[in-house]
Coordinates of C-alpha atoms and ligand atoms in Angstrom, one line a residue:
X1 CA 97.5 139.3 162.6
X2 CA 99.6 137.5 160.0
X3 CA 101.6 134.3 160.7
X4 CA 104.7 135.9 159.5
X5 CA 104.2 139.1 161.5
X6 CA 104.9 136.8 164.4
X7 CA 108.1 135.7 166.2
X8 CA 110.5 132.5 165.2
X9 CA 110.7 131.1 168.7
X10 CA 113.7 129.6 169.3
X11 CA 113.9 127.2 172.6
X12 CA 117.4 127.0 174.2
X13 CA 119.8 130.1 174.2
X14 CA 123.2 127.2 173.7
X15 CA 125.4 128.0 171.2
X16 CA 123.1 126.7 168.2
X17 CA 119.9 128.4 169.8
X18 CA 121.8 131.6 169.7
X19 CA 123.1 131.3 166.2
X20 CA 119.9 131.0 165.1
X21 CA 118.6 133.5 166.7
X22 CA 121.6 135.7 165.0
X23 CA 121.1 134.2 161.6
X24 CA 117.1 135.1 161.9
X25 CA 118.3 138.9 163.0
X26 CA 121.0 139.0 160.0
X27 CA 117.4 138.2 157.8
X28 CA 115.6 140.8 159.4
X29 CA 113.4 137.8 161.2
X30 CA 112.6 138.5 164.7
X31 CA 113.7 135.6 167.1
X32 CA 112.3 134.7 170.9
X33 CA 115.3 133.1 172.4
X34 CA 113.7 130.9 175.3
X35 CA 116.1 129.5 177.5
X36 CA 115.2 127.1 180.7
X37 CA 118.8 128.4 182.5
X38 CA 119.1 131.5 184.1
X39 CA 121.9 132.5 181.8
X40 CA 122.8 132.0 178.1
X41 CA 124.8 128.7 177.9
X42 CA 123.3 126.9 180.8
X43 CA 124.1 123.7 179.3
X44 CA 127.6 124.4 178.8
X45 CA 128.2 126.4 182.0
X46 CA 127.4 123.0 183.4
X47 CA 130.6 121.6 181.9
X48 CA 132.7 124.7 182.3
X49 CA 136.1 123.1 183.6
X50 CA 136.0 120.6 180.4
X51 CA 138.6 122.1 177.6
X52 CA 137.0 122.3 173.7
X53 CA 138.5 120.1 171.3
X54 CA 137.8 123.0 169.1
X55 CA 139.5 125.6 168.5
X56 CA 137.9 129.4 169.1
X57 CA 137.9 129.4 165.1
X58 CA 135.2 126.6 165.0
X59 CA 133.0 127.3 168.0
X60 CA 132.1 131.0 166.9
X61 CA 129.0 131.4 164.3
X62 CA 129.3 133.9 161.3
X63 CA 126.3 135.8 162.0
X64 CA 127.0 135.7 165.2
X65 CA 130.1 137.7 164.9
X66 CA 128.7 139.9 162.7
X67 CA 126.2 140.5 165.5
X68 CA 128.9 141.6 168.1
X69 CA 131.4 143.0 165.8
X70 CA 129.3 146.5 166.7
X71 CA 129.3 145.8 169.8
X72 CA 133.0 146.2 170.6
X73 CA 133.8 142.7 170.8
X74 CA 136.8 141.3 170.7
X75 CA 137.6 138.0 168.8
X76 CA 139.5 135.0 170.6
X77 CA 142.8 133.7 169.2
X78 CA 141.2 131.6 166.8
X79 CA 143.6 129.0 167.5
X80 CA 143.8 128.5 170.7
X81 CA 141.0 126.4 173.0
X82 CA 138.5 127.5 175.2
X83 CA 137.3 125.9 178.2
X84 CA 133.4 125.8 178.2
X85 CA 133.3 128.3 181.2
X86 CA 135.2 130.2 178.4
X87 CA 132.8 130.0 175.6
X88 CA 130.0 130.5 178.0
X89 CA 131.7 133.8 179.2
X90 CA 133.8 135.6 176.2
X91 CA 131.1 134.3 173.4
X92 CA 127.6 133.2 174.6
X93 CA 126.9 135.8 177.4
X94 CA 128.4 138.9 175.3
X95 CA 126.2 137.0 172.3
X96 CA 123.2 137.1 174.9
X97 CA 123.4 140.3 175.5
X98 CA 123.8 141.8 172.2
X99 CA 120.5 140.3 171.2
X100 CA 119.2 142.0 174.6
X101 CA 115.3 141.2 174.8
X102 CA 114.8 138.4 172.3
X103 CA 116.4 136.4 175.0
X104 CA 114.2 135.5 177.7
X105 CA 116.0 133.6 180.9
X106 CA 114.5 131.4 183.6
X107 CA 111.7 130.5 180.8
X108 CA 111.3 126.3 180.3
X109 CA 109.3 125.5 177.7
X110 CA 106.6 122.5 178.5
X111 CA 104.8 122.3 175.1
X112 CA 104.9 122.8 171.4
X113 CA 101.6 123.0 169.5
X114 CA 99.5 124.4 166.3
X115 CA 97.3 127.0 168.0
X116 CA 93.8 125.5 167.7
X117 CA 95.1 122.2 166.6
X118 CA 96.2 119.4 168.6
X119 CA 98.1 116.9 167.1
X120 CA 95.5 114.8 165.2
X121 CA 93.5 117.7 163.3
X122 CA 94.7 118.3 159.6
X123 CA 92.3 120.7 159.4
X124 CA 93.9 124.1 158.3
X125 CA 96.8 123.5 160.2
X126 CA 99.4 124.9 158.1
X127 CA 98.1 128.2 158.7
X128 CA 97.9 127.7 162.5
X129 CA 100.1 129.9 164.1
X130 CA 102.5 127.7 166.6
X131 CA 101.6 128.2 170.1
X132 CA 104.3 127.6 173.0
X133 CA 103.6 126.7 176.5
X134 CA 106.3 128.2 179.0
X135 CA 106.9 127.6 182.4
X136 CA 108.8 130.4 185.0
X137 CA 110.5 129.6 188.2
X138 CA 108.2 131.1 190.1
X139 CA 105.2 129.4 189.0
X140 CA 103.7 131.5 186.6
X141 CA 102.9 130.5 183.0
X142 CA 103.1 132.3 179.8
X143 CA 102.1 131.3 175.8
X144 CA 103.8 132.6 172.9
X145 CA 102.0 132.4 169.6
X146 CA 104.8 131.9 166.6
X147 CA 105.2 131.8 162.9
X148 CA 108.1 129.1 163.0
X149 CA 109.7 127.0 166.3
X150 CA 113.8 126.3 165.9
X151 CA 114.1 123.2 168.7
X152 CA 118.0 124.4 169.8
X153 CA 117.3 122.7 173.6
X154 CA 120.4 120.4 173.4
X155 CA 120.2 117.2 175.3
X156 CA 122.3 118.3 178.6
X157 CA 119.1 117.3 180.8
X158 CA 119.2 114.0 179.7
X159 CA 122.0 111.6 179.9
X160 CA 122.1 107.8 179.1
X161 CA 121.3 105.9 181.6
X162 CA 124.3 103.0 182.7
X163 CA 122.5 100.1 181.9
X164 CA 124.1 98.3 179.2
X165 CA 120.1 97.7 177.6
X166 CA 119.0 101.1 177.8
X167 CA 117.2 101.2 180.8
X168 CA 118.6 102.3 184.0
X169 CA 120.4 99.2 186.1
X170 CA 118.6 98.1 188.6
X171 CA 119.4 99.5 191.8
X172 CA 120.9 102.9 189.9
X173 CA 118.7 104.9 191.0
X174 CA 118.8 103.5 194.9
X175 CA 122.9 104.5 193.8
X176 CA 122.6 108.0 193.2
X177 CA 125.1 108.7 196.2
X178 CA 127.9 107.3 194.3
X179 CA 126.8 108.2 190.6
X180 CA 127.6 111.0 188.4
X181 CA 126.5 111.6 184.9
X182 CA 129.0 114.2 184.0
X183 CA 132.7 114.7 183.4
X184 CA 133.7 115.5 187.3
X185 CA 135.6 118.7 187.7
X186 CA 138.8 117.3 189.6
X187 CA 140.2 121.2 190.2
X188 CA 137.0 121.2 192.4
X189 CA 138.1 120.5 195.9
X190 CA 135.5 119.0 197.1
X191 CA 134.9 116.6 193.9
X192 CA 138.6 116.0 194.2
X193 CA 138.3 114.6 197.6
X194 CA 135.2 112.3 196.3
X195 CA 137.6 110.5 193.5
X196 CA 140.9 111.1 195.0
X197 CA 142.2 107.4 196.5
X198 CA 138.9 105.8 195.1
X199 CA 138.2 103.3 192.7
X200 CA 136.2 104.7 190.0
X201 CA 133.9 102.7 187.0
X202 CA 134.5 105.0 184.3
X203 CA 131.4 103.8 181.4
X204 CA 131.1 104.6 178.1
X205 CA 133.6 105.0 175.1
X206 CA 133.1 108.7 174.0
X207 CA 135.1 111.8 174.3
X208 CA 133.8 112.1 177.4
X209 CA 134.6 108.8 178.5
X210 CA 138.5 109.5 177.5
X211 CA 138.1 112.7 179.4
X212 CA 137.3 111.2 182.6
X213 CA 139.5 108.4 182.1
X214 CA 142.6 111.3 181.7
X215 CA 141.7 113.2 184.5
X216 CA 141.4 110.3 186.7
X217 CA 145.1 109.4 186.0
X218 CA 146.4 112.7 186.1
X219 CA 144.5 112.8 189.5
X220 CA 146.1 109.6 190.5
X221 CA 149.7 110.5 189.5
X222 CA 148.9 113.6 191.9
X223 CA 150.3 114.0 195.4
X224 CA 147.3 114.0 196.7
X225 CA 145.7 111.4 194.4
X226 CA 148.1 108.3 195.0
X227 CA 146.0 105.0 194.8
X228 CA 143.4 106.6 192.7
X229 CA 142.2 104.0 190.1
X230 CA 139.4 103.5 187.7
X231 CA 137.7 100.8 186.0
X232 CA 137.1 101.3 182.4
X233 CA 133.5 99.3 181.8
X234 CA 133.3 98.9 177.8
X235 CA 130.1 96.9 176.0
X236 CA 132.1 96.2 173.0
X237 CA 136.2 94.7 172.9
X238 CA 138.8 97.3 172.5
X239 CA 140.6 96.9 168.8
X240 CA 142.3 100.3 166.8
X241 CA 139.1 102.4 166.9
X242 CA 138.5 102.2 170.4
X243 CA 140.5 105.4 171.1
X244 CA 139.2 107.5 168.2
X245 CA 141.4 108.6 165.5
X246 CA 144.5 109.6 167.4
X247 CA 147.0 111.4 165.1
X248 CA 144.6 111.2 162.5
X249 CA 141.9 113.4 163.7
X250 CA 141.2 116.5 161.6
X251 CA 141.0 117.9 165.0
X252 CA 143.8 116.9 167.2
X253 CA 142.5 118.1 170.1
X254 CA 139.5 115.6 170.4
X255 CA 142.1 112.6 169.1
X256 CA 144.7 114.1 171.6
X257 CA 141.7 112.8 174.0
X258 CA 141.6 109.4 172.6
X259 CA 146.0 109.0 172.9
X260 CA 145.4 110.5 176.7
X261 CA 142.3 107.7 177.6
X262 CA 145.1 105.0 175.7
X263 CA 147.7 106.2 177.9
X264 CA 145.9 106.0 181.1
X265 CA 145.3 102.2 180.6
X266 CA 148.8 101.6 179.1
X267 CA 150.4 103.0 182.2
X268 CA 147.8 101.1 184.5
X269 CA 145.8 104.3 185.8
X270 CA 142.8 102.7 184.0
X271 CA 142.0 98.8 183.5
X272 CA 139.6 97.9 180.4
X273 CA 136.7 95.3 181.3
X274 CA 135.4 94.6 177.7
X275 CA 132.2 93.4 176.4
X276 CA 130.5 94.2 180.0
X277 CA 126.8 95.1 179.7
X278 CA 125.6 97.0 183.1
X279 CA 122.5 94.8 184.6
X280 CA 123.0 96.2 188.3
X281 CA 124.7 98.1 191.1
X282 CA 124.7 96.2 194.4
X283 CA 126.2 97.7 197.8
X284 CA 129.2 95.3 198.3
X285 CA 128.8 93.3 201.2
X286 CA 125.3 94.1 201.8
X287 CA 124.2 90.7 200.2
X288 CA 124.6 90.5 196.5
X289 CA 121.7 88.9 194.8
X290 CA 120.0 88.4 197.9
X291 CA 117.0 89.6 197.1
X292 CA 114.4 88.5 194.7
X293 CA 114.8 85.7 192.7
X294 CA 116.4 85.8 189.0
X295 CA 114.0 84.2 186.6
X296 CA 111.4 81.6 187.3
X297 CA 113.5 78.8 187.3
X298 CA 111.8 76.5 185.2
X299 CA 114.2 77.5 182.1
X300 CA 110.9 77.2 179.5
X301 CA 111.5 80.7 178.3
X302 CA 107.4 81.1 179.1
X303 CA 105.5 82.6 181.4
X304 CA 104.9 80.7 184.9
X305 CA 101.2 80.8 184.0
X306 CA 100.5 82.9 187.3
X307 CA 99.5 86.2 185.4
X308 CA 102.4 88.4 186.3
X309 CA 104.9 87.1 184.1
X310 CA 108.8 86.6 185.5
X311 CA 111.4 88.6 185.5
X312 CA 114.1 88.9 187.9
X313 CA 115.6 91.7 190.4
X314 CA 118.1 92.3 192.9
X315 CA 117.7 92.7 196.3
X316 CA 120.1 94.7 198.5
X317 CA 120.3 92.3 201.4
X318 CA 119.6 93.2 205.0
X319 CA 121.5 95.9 205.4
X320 CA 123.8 98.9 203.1
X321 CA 127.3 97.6 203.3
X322 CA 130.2 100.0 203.3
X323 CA 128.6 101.9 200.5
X324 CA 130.9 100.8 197.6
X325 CA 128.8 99.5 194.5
X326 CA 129.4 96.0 192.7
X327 CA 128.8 96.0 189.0
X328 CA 126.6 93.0 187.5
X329 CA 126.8 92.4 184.1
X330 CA 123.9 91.0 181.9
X331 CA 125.8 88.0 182.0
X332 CA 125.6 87.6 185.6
X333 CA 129.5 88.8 186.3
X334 CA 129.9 90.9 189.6
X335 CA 132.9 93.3 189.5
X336 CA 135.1 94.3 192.3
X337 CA 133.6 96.9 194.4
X338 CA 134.4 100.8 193.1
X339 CA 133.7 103.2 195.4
X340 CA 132.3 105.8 192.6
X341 CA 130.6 105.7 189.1
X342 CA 131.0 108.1 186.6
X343 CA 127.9 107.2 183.7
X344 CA 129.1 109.0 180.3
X345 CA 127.1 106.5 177.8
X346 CA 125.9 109.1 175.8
X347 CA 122.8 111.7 175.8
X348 CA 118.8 111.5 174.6
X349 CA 116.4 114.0 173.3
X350 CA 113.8 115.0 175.4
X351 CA 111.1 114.9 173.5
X352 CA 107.9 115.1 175.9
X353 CA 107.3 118.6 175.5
X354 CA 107.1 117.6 171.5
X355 CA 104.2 115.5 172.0
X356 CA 101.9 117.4 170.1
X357 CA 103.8 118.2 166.6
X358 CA 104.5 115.4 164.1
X359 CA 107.9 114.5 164.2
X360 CA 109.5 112.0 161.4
X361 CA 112.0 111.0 163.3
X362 CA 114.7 107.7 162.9
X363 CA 113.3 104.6 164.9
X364 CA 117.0 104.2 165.9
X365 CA 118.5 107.6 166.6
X366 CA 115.6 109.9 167.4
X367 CA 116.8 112.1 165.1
X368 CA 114.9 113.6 161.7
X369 CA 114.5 110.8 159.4
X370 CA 116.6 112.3 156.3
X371 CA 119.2 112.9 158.4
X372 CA 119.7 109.5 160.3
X373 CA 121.5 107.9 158.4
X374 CA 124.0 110.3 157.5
X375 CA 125.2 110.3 161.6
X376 CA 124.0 106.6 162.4
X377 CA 127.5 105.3 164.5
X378 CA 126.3 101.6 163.5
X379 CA 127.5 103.1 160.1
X380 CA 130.2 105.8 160.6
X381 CA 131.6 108.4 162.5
X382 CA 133.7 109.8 159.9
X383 CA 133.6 112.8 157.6
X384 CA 130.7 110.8 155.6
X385 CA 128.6 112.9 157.9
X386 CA 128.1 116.1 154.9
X387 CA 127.2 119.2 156.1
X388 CA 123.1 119.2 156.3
X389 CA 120.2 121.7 156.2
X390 CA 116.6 122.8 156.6
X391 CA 115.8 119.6 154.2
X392 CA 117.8 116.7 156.4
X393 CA 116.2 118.7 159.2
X394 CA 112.2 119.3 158.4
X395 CA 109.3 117.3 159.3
X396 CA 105.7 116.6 158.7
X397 CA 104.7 119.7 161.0
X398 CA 105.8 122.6 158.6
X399 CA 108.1 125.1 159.5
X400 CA 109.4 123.0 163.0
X401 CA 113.2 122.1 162.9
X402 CA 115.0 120.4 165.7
X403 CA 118.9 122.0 165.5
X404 CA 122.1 121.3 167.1
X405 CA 122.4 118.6 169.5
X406 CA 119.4 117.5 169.6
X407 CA 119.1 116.7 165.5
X408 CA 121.2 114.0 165.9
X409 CA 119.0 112.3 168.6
X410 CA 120.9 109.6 170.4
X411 CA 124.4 109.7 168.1
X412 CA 127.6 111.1 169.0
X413 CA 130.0 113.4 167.4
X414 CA 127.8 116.5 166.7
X415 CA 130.4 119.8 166.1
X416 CA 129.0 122.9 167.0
X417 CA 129.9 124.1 163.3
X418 CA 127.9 121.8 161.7
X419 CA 125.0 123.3 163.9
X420 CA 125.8 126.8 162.9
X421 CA 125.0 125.6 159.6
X422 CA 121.8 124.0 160.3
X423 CA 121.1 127.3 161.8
X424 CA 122.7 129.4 158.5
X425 CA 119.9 127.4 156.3
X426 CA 117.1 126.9 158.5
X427 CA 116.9 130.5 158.8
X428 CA 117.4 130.8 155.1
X429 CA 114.6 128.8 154.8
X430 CA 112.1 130.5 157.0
X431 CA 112.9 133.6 155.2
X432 CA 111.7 132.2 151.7
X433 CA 115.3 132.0 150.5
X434 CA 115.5 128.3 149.6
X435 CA 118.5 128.7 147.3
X436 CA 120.8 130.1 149.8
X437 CA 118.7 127.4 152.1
X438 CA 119.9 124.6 150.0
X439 CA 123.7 125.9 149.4
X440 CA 125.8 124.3 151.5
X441 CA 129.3 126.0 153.0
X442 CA 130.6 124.0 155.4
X443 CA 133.3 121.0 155.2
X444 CA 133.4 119.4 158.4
X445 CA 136.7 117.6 160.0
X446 CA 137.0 114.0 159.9
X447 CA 138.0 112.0 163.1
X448 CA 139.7 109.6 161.6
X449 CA 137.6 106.7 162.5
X450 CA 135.7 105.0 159.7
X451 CA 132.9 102.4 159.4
X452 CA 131.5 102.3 162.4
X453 CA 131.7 104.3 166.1
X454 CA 132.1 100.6 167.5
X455 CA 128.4 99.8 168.8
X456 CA 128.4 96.3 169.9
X457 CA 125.5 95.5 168.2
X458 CA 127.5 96.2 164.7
X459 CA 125.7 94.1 162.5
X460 CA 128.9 93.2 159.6
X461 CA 132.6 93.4 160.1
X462 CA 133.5 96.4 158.0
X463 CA 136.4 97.5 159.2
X464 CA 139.4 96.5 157.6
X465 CA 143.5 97.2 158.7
X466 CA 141.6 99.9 161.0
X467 CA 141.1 96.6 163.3
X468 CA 138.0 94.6 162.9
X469 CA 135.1 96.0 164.8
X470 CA 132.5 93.6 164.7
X471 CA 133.2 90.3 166.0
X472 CA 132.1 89.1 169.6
X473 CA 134.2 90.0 172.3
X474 CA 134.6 87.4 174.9
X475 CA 134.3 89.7 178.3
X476 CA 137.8 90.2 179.6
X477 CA 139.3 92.8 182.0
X478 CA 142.4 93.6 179.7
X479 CA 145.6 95.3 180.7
X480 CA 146.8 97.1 177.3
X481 CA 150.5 96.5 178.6
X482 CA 149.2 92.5 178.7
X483 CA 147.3 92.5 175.4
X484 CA 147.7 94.3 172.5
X485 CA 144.4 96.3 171.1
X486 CA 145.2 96.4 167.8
X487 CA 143.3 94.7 165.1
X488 CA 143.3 91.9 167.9
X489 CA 139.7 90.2 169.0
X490 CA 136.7 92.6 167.3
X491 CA 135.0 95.3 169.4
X492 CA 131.3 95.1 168.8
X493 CA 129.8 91.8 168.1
X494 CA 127.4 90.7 170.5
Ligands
FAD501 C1 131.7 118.1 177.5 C2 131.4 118.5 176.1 C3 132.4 118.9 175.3 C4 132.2 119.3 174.0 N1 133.2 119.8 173.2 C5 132.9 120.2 171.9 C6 133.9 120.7 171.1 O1 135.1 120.8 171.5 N2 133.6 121.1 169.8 C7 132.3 121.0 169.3 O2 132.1 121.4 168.2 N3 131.3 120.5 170.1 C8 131.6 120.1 171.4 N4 130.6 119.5 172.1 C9 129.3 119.3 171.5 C10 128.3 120.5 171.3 O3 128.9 121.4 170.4 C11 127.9 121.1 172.5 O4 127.3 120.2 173.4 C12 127.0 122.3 172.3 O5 126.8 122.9 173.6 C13 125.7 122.0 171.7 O6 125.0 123.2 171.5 P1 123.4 123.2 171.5 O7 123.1 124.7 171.4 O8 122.9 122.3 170.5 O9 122.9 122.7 172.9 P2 123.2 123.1 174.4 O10 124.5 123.7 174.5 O11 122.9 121.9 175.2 O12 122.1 124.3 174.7 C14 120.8 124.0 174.9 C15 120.1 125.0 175.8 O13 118.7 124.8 175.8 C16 118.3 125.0 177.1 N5 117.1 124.2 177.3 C17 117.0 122.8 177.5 N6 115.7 122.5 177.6 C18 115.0 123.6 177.5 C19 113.5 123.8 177.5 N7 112.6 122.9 177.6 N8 113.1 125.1 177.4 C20 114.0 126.2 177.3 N9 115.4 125.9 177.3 C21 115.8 124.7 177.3 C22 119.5 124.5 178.0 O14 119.4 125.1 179.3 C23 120.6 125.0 177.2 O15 121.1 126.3 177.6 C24 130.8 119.2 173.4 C25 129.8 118.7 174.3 C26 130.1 118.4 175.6 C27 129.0 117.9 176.5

């Protein structure tokens, strides 16, 4: 059988996964849609009660609706927001369905290959067939030999962990109780009752972070929320760009989110603790730092000569304390005690099941080397990022693209538009047609924050009356109403 008689699997049935899979139909290209959920839009049924920045006439792929047109679908005001439990429902499912069996549910794929040809052999590998591994509920295991993979699995499954290094704080996973990882849905009873009265460490400084952040106040300014408070944990200072682009936002729905996170700490629902880098959670009064040592104690910056080398931990005392968790920076600050943590630092490719293919990807960002640097937020966050295609997006392994999401790796501010139009050329160039491939028809809205997304580790000042970014924030707990923001103290030097 030839190569190109075979299927384009497609792995993840989210919104880009599906576009593809419509853009491949459209081409007369037949997709496998595999999808680990038991539904189309898993990922985003998972954040069903969070409200789209975008409007229905940016979250809906061209093909797509070309795709349901026949089907008697009918098309969402185009300016008004869906919920995600509304995109899942009046867009993904209907999508689903329309593309009937090429959709395959309850199906988690475990490993990408060249049929034949692990990943070291050169060996006649372009003409290797792909092979995919998949993995059912049940047990039972399945391959799928294809002519091209589209990578659309999103990175939902794995969050950032809260440690301000990278790795998860010690003691977060003992903390799990108290932890979430996701924007909580507060319409939720029983999640209600959880934050309701509580004080809450809100980190990270996304749009998902201002999310939270709102909810939490509107929660508090509840009758049933009084006394509800959270703790806004930041690595870098807070300056102009802290809060997004506001008013300036080409979509003023996601800046609406940055005025609503602004307001929250303005009107004291929220307090800022600036240039705090996560080391630990502790159980308040259950003995903080009473376990193992920190460091060696001899200061030499060198081993102790014993063969194990240093390092330090944290013990949890003799006992579990009333629960609450106490915050320790990397600089050795502890943080009154918060009852709950909500971790929204941002998301990671998993990229385990990839182990066999050759990837170029960023050292950085995880994602595909060309297109790095056009998404990298020590750079920008702005409408630098240009629309991008099957070039930005190819690797070594021929015919293998990573889409949405997870092509931009670790950075922020991926738009499901500017997926759809990965997906538009990808599938363009699958099919051979590398001039419609290469044409680019997409302008994407800018978010009115420029030169830099405000990582701490910011290596220049660049910004300029935006409000410096880049200089060294002495850690502070900062009440807006006390200090102003604005251009004053940088947000990301380290
Ligand atoms: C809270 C939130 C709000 C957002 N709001 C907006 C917005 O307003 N506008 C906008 O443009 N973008 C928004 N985004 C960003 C982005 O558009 C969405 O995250 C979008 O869902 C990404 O689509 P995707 O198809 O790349 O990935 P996903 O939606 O994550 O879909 C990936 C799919 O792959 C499946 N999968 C994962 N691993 C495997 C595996 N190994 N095998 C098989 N299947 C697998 C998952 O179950 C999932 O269904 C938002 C994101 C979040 C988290």
């Amino acid at each position: 059988m030839s190569t190109h008689q075979l299927p384009v699997v497609v792995i993840g049935a989210g919104p880009v996964g599906l576009a593809a899979a419509a853009h491949l139909v459209e081409r007369g290209i037949e997709p496998l849609v595999l999808e680990a959920g038991d539904s189309a839009g898993t990922a985003v049924r998972h954040w069903s009660h969070v409200r789209l920045f975008s409007p229905w006439g940016e979250v809906v792929d061209p093909a797509a609706e070309k795709l349901l047109a026949p089907t008697g679908w009918t098309r969402p005001d185009p300016a008004t927001y869906p919920s995600g439990g509304d995109w899942a429902d009046r867009y993904l499912r209907p999508l689903a369905d329309a593309l009937g069996d090429r959709v395959r549910t309850g199906a988690t794929v475990t490993g990408v290959s060249r049929s034949g040809r692990d990943r070291i052999v050169d060996a006649g590998r372009e003409n290797q067939p792909f092979v995919v591994h998949v993995e059912y509920a049940d047990g039972r295991e399945q391959r799928f030999l294809a002519r091209a993979v589209i990578d659309a699995s999103g990175t939902w499954t794995t969050p950032s962990p809260a440690g301000g290094s990278g790795l998860p704080a010690l003691g977060e996973k003992a903390a799990a109780d108290r932890i979430t990882y996701r924007v909580p849905d507060l319409k939720d009873p029983a999640v209600r009752a959880r934050y309701a009265g509580r004080r809450t460490a809100v980190i990270g400084s996304g749009a998902s972070a201002f999310t939270a952040l709102a909810y939490l106040a509107e929660l508090a300014k509840s009758a049933d929320g009084e006394g509800t408070h959270a703790v806004w944990i930041l690595r870098c200072g807070l300056c102009a760009t802290t809060f997004g682009g506001g008013e300036t936002d080409q979509l003023p729905a996601r800046g609406a989110l940055g005025l609503a996170a602004k307001a929250a700490v303005e009107e004291g629902y929220a307090e800022a603790v600036t240039g705090f880098r996560v080391e630990a959670f502790e159980r308040a009064g259950a003995g903080v730092g009473a376990g193992a040592a920190a460091g060696d104690g001899d200061g030499d910056g060198y081993g102790d000569g014993d063969g194990y080398g240093d390092g330090y931990g944290y013990g949890d005392g003799d006992g579990a304390g009333d629960g609450r968790l106490v915050l320790v920076g990397e600089d050795g600050r502890c943080l009154e005690p918060v009852d709950e943590v909500i971790v929204l630092t941002g998301f990671r490719p998993d990229l385990s099941f990839l182990s066999e293919i050759r990837l170029n990807l960023d050292e950085r960002l995880q994602a595909p080397v060309a297109l790095a640097p056009l998404i990298d937020p020590n750079q920008h966050s702005c409408g630098t990022v240009y629309p991008h295609g099957h070039r930005e997006l190819s690797h070594s392994e021929q015919d293998f693209y990573l889409v949405g999401m997870k092509s931009y790796g670790r950075a922020p501010t991926f738009l499901s538009m500017t997926g759809y139009e990965q997906a538009r050329s990808v599938a363009a160039a699958i099919a051979g047609d590398l001039e419609a491939a290469d044409r680019v028809e997409l302008t994407l809205p800018e978010t009115g924050v420029c030169g830099g997304a405000g990582l701490f580790d910011t290596p220049e000042a660049e910004q300029t009356d935006a409000g410096g970014c880049c200089t060294a924030p002495e850690p502070q707990l900062v009440h807006l109403t006390e200090q102003a923001p604005a251009g004053a103290g940088g947000c990301c030097g380290s």
